[in-house]
Amino acid sequence: MSLSRWIAGAALVALSLPIAARADYHLRSPDEIDEGELELEHNGAAGFDRNAVNSNARSFTAEIGYGVNSWWHPELELGFERAPGPGQSTNANQVVWENIFRLTEPGEYWADLGIYAEYGFSTVGHAADSTLFGPLIEKDIGPTTQTLNLFLGKNVGPNQDNHGYDLSYAWQGRYNLWRAFSPAVEVYGDAGQIDRIGKFQDQQFLVGPVAVGSFLIGPLGKFKYETGYLFGATRASANGTVRWKLELEIPI
Amino acid sequence: MRFLLASCAALLAAGSALADDAVHLSIRDHKYEPARIEVPAGVKFKLLVKNEDPTPEEFESFDLKREKVVPPGQEIAVFLGPLDAGEYKFVGDFHQDTAQGVMVAK
């Protein structure tokens, strides 16, 4: 792996350290760099809970990305959010610059390794900006692919409401059945501030089945989808969350 | 942070040994040559894909869990295996009608 990749990834991580965290439900892979391809992506999540105060949280994103080279994939994202509870509205809340740096060639070492770093600019008055960074790890085991994300996030700017780093993580175990459909299991967790991690029941932890697939669409490229239902396993989590991702990859 | 760096180093250091000889594949006139290629089963190996066309192609295979763009006139390396004995399909993502191949591991 080239020294320049390590330097670029480390520099971006260092520059993005003082920025805040934003949680969303989809895994990032160190191997999702598609050099020379334009990517249009939409992610969504809808939470449901028996307690109306904690129900109907919504988040949506519209993203555009590009594979600049074989190891760097930046994306620009517009985020929308609806807070849980009755009487809430859906509003644009963030513009996020995301980056994936691939540090190793797929299959060259025991596991594939990348770095993820993002900066979120708040579009809501008196809300903090945010940053998120951490390793992306992926490994094929037989007919399955295991993907792990470990993130530290932080609020930053004059409106930050805390000064600590938040630890979040996500894992997907996927059985590669067919291109159009492969079943997977996903876990998403948020342990809270890393220097004051509380009881597990007070942390967010969701687990559930997901369907993953893609279709080749000739010269237009490829259409990808993910959809699933995540069960909340702690009292700090919504009872259930539907999540989905739609993506179009266009070679240009 | 030290634990994280040490873990990353361990991930990179471990792994299967690579087969001695690389396997060669070419793209010419938006077709793979050879269209049927034999590779060793049970060992990790390096596949070298050379694009002899003036336009880019993407080596893609769901069976092999790989996709990588091959710029025009350039050669890329794809690390594969260990593969079980059998057949694995691959395509050229940008010319799916013509760029098709099968990798036979034995």
Coordinates of C-alpha atoms in Angstrom, one line a residue:
Chain A
M1 CA 0.0 0.0 0.0
S2 CA 1.3 3.5 -0.9
L3 CA 2.7 5.9 1.7
S4 CA 0.6 8.7 0.1
R5 CA -2.6 6.9 1.1
W6 CA -1.5 6.7 4.7
I7 CA -0.4 10.3 4.8
A8 CA -3.6 11.6 3.2
G9 CA -5.8 9.5 5.5
A10 CA -3.9 10.5 8.6
A11 CA -3.9 14.2 7.7
L12 CA -7.6 14.2 7.1
V13 CA -8.2 12.4 10.4
A14 CA -6.0 14.9 12.3
L15 CA -7.8 17.9 10.7
S16 CA -11.2 16.5 11.4
L17 CA -10.5 15.6 15.1
P18 CA -12.4 18.5 16.7
I19 CA -15.7 17.9 14.9
A20 CA -19.0 16.2 15.9
A21 CA -20.7 12.9 15.5
R22 CA -23.8 11.9 13.6
A23 CA -25.3 8.5 13.7
D24 CA -26.9 6.8 10.7
Y25 CA -27.7 3.2 9.9
H26 CA -25.5 1.9 7.1
L27 CA -22.2 0.2 6.9
R28 CA -19.2 1.6 5.1
S29 CA -16.8 -0.7 3.3
P30 CA -13.1 0.0 2.6
D31 CA -13.7 -1.6 -0.8
E32 CA -16.5 0.6 -2.0
I33 CA -14.1 2.8 -3.9
D34 CA -15.1 2.9 -7.6
E35 CA -12.5 4.9 -9.5
G36 CA -14.0 7.1 -12.1
E37 CA -17.6 6.3 -11.1
L38 CA -20.2 8.8 -10.1
E39 CA -22.4 7.6 -7.2
L40 CA -25.9 8.9 -6.4
E41 CA -27.1 7.6 -3.0
H42 CA -30.1 7.9 -0.8
N43 CA -30.3 6.5 2.8
G44 CA -33.3 6.5 5.1
A45 CA -34.3 5.3 8.5
A46 CA -37.7 5.4 10.4
G47 CA -37.9 4.5 14.0
F48 CA -41.0 3.1 15.8
D49 CA -41.6 2.8 19.5
R50 CA -44.5 1.9 21.8
N51 CA -43.9 5.2 23.6
A52 CA -45.2 7.9 21.3
V53 CA -42.6 10.3 22.7
N54 CA -39.8 8.1 21.3
S55 CA -41.5 7.1 18.1
N56 CA -41.4 8.3 14.5
A57 CA -37.9 9.6 14.4
R58 CA -36.9 9.9 10.7
S59 CA -33.6 10.5 8.9
F60 CA -32.9 10.8 5.2
T61 CA -29.9 11.6 3.1
A62 CA -29.2 12.6 -0.5
E63 CA -25.6 12.1 -1.5
I64 CA -23.4 12.5 -4.5
G65 CA -19.9 10.9 -4.6
Y66 CA -17.1 10.2 -7.0
G67 CA -14.2 7.7 -7.1
V68 CA -11.3 10.2 -7.5
N69 CA -8.7 7.4 -7.8
S70 CA -8.2 3.8 -6.6
W71 CA -8.0 4.8 -2.9
W72 CA -10.1 7.9 -2.2
H73 CA -13.8 8.3 -2.5
P74 CA -15.4 11.6 -1.3
E75 CA -19.1 12.3 -1.0
L76 CA -21.2 15.3 -0.3
E77 CA -24.4 14.6 1.6
L78 CA -27.5 16.6 2.5
G79 CA -29.1 15.3 5.7
F80 CA -32.8 15.6 6.8
E81 CA -34.1 14.7 10.2
R82 CA -37.3 14.5 12.1
A83 CA -37.0 14.2 15.9
P84 CA -39.1 11.5 17.7
G85 CA -42.4 12.4 19.2
P86 CA -45.6 14.0 18.1
G87 CA -45.8 17.3 16.3
Q88 CA -42.3 17.2 14.8
S89 CA -41.4 18.3 11.3
T90 CA -38.7 17.0 8.9
N91 CA -36.0 19.5 8.2
A92 CA -32.6 19.7 6.6
N93 CA -30.1 19.5 9.4
Q94 CA -26.6 18.9 8.0
V95 CA -24.4 19.1 5.0
V96 CA -21.7 16.4 5.4
W97 CA -18.4 15.8 3.5
E98 CA -17.6 12.2 3.7
N99 CA -14.3 10.5 2.8
I100 CA -13.3 6.8 2.5
F101 CA -9.6 6.1 2.2
R102 CA -8.7 2.5 1.1
L103 CA -5.4 1.5 2.7
T104 CA -5.0 -2.0 1.4
E105 CA -5.9 -3.9 -1.8
P106 CA -8.9 -6.2 -1.4
G107 CA -7.7 -9.7 -0.4
E108 CA -4.0 -8.7 -0.2
Y109 CA -3.8 -9.1 3.6
W110 CA -5.7 -11.0 6.2
A111 CA -8.4 -8.3 6.2
D112 CA -9.1 -5.2 4.1
L113 CA -8.5 -1.9 5.8
G114 CA -9.7 1.6 5.3
I115 CA -10.3 4.9 7.1
Y116 CA -13.5 6.9 7.2
A117 CA -13.6 10.6 8.0
E118 CA -16.5 13.0 7.8
Y119 CA -17.3 16.6 8.7
G120 CA -20.9 17.7 9.2
F121 CA -21.8 21.3 8.8
S122 CA -25.0 22.0 10.8
T123 CA -27.7 23.9 8.9
V124 CA -29.8 24.4 12.1
G125 CA -29.3 27.5 14.1
H126 CA -27.5 27.0 17.5
A127 CA -26.6 23.4 16.6
A128 CA -23.1 22.1 16.6
D129 CA -21.0 20.9 13.7
S130 CA -19.9 17.3 13.9
T131 CA -17.1 15.0 12.9
L132 CA -16.8 11.2 12.7
F133 CA -13.8 9.1 11.9
G134 CA -12.4 5.6 12.4
P135 CA -11.3 2.4 10.8
L136 CA -13.3 0.3 8.2
I137 CA -12.4 -3.4 8.3
E138 CA -13.7 -6.1 5.9
K139 CA -12.9 -9.8 5.5
D140 CA -14.3 -12.6 3.3
I141 CA -14.8 -15.8 5.3
G142 CA -16.0 -18.6 3.0
P143 CA -19.2 -17.5 1.3
T144 CA -19.7 -14.6 3.8
T145 CA -18.4 -11.0 4.0
Q146 CA -17.9 -9.5 7.4
T147 CA -17.7 -5.7 7.7
L148 CA -16.9 -3.7 10.8
N149 CA -17.0 0.0 11.4
L150 CA -15.6 1.6 14.6
F151 CA -16.1 5.3 15.0
L152 CA -15.3 8.2 17.3
G153 CA -17.4 11.3 16.9
K154 CA -17.4 14.7 18.4
N155 CA -19.4 17.9 18.3
V156 CA -17.4 21.0 17.5
G157 CA -17.8 24.7 17.1
P158 CA -19.3 27.4 19.3
N159 CA -22.6 25.5 19.7
Q160 CA -21.1 22.2 20.9
D161 CA -23.0 20.8 23.8
N162 CA -20.3 18.4 25.1
H163 CA -16.5 18.1 24.7
G164 CA -16.1 14.3 24.7
Y165 CA -15.7 11.7 22.0
D166 CA -18.7 9.4 21.3
L167 CA -18.0 5.8 20.5
S168 CA -20.2 4.1 17.9
Y169 CA -19.9 0.8 16.0
A170 CA -21.6 -1.2 13.3
W171 CA -21.2 -4.7 11.9
Q172 CA -22.6 -6.6 9.0
G173 CA -22.3 -10.3 8.3
R174 CA -23.5 -11.0 4.8
Y175 CA -24.0 -14.4 3.0
N176 CA -23.2 -13.8 -0.6
L177 CA -26.0 -15.8 -2.2
W178 CA -26.9 -14.1 -5.4
R179 CA -26.0 -10.7 -6.9
A180 CA -29.6 -9.6 -6.8
F181 CA -30.2 -10.8 -3.2
S182 CA -27.9 -11.7 -0.3
P183 CA -29.2 -11.9 3.3
A184 CA -27.3 -10.2 6.1
V185 CA -27.4 -9.5 9.8
E186 CA -26.5 -6.0 11.1
V187 CA -25.7 -4.6 14.4
Y188 CA -25.5 -0.9 15.3
G189 CA -24.4 0.5 18.6
D190 CA -23.7 3.8 20.3
A191 CA -21.9 3.5 23.6
G192 CA -22.1 7.2 24.3
Q193 CA -19.1 9.3 25.5
I194 CA -16.0 7.1 25.6
D195 CA -14.9 8.5 29.0
R196 CA -18.2 7.9 30.7
I197 CA -19.7 4.8 29.1
G198 CA -22.8 3.8 31.1
K199 CA -24.8 0.6 31.5
F200 CA -25.6 -1.3 28.3
Q201 CA -29.3 -0.7 28.7
D202 CA -28.6 3.0 28.5
Q203 CA -26.7 2.6 25.2
Q204 CA -28.2 2.4 21.8
F205 CA -28.0 -1.1 20.4
L206 CA -30.0 -2.4 17.4
V207 CA -29.7 -5.7 15.5
G208 CA -31.7 -7.2 12.7
P209 CA -31.9 -8.8 9.2
V210 CA -31.0 -6.9 6.1
A211 CA -31.3 -7.7 2.4
V212 CA -28.5 -6.6 0.1
G213 CA -28.4 -6.7 -3.7
S214 CA -27.4 -5.1 -7.0
F215 CA -28.4 -5.1 -10.6
L216 CA -26.2 -4.3 -13.6
I217 CA -28.0 -1.9 -15.9
G218 CA -25.8 -1.9 -19.0
P219 CA -24.0 1.3 -19.9
L220 CA -25.8 3.2 -17.0
G221 CA -23.8 1.2 -14.5
K222 CA -25.2 -0.5 -11.5
F223 CA -28.2 -0.1 -9.1
K224 CA -27.6 -1.2 -5.5
Y225 CA -30.1 -1.6 -2.6
E226 CA -30.1 -2.5 1.0
T227 CA -33.2 -2.8 3.2
G228 CA -33.8 -4.2 6.6
Y229 CA -35.5 -4.0 10.0
L230 CA -33.5 -3.4 13.2
F231 CA -34.8 -4.4 16.6
G232 CA -33.9 -2.2 19.5
A233 CA -32.3 -4.4 22.2
T234 CA -32.0 -1.8 24.9
R235 CA -34.3 0.7 26.6
A236 CA -32.3 3.5 25.0
S237 CA -33.2 2.2 21.5
A238 CA -36.4 2.5 19.5
N239 CA -38.3 -0.7 19.5
G240 CA -37.8 -1.0 15.8
T241 CA -36.2 0.8 12.9
V242 CA -36.7 0.3 9.2
R243 CA -33.6 1.3 7.2
W244 CA -32.9 1.5 3.5
K245 CA -30.3 2.5 1.0
L246 CA -30.6 3.1 -2.7
E247 CA -27.5 3.7 -4.8
L248 CA -26.8 4.3 -8.5
E249 CA -23.2 3.9 -9.7
I250 CA -22.5 5.5 -13.1
P251 CA -19.2 5.1 -14.9
I252 CA -18.1 8.5 -16.4
Chain B
M1 CA -5.3 4.6 20.0
R2 CA -2.2 2.4 20.5
F3 CA -4.5 -0.6 20.7
L4 CA -6.1 0.5 17.4
L5 CA -2.8 0.9 15.6
A6 CA -1.5 -2.4 16.9
S7 CA -4.7 -4.2 15.8
C8 CA -4.3 -2.7 12.3
A9 CA -0.7 -3.9 12.1
A10 CA -1.8 -7.4 13.1
L11 CA -4.5 -7.4 10.5
L12 CA -2.0 -6.6 7.8
A13 CA 0.8 -8.9 9.0
A14 CA -1.3 -12.0 9.1
G15 CA -2.5 -13.9 6.0
S16 CA -1.9 -16.7 3.6
A17 CA 1.2 -16.9 1.5
L18 CA 0.9 -15.9 -2.2
A19 CA 1.4 -18.4 -5.1
D20 CA 4.7 -17.9 -6.9
D21 CA 3.3 -17.1 -10.3
A22 CA 0.9 -14.4 -11.2
V23 CA -2.0 -15.1 -13.5
H24 CA -2.4 -12.9 -16.6
L25 CA -5.6 -11.7 -18.2
S26 CA -6.0 -9.2 -21.0
I27 CA -8.8 -7.0 -22.2
R28 CA -8.8 -6.4 -26.0
D29 CA -11.7 -5.1 -28.2
H30 CA -13.8 -5.2 -25.0
K31 CA -13.3 -8.9 -24.5
Y32 CA -11.3 -10.9 -22.0
E33 CA -8.4 -13.0 -23.3
P34 CA -8.4 -15.8 -22.4
A35 CA -12.2 -15.9 -21.8
R36 CA -11.6 -19.1 -19.8
I37 CA -8.7 -19.0 -17.5
E38 CA -7.3 -21.7 -15.1
V39 CA -6.0 -20.8 -11.7
P40 CA -4.7 -22.8 -8.7
A41 CA -7.3 -23.8 -6.1
G42 CA -6.5 -23.6 -2.4
V43 CA -3.9 -20.8 -2.6
K44 CA -3.9 -17.1 -2.7
F45 CA -2.7 -15.7 -6.0
K46 CA -2.3 -12.4 -7.9
L47 CA -4.3 -11.8 -11.0
L48 CA -2.8 -9.2 -13.4
V49 CA -5.4 -7.6 -15.7
K50 CA -4.0 -5.6 -18.6
N51 CA -6.3 -3.3 -20.5
E52 CA -5.2 -3.0 -24.1
D53 CA -8.2 -0.9 -25.2
P54 CA -8.2 2.9 -25.4
T55 CA -11.2 3.1 -22.9
P56 CA -11.4 2.0 -19.3
E57 CA -12.9 -1.2 -18.2
E58 CA -14.0 -2.5 -14.8
F59 CA -13.1 -6.1 -13.8
E60 CA -16.1 -7.3 -11.8
S61 CA -17.1 -10.6 -10.4
F62 CA -19.8 -11.3 -7.8
D63 CA -18.4 -14.9 -7.5
L64 CA -15.0 -13.6 -6.6
K65 CA -16.2 -10.5 -4.7
R66 CA -14.0 -8.1 -6.6
E67 CA -14.5 -5.1 -8.7
K68 CA -11.7 -2.8 -9.9
V69 CA -11.4 -0.3 -12.7
V70 CA -8.6 -1.0 -15.3
P71 CA -7.5 2.3 -16.9
P72 CA -6.8 2.2 -20.6
G73 CA -3.3 0.9 -21.4
Q74 CA -2.6 0.0 -17.8
E75 CA -2.3 -3.2 -15.7
I76 CA -3.8 -3.7 -12.3
A77 CA -3.4 -6.4 -9.7
V78 CA -6.3 -8.2 -8.1
F79 CA -5.6 -10.5 -5.1
L80 CA -7.7 -13.6 -5.1
G81 CA -8.1 -16.8 -3.2
P82 CA -7.8 -19.2 -1.7
L83 CA -10.5 -20.5 -4.0
D84 CA -12.3 -23.8 -3.7
A85 CA -12.2 -25.9 -6.9
G86 CA -14.9 -24.7 -9.3
E87 CA -15.9 -22.1 -11.8
Y88 CA -16.2 -18.3 -11.1
K89 CA -17.7 -15.9 -13.5
F90 CA -16.4 -12.4 -14.2
V91 CA -17.5 -9.6 -16.5
G92 CA -16.3 -6.2 -17.7
D93 CA -18.8 -3.8 -16.1
F94 CA -18.5 -1.2 -18.8
H95 CA -19.0 -3.7 -21.7
Q96 CA -21.1 -6.4 -20.1
D97 CA -22.3 -7.9 -23.5
T98 CA -18.9 -8.8 -24.7
A99 CA -16.5 -8.8 -21.8
Q100 CA -17.4 -12.1 -20.1
G101 CA -15.1 -14.8 -18.7
V102 CA -14.9 -17.8 -16.4
M103 CA -12.2 -18.5 -13.9
V104 CA -11.6 -22.3 -13.3
A105 CA -9.9 -23.1 -10.1
K106 CA -8.4 -26.6 -9.9

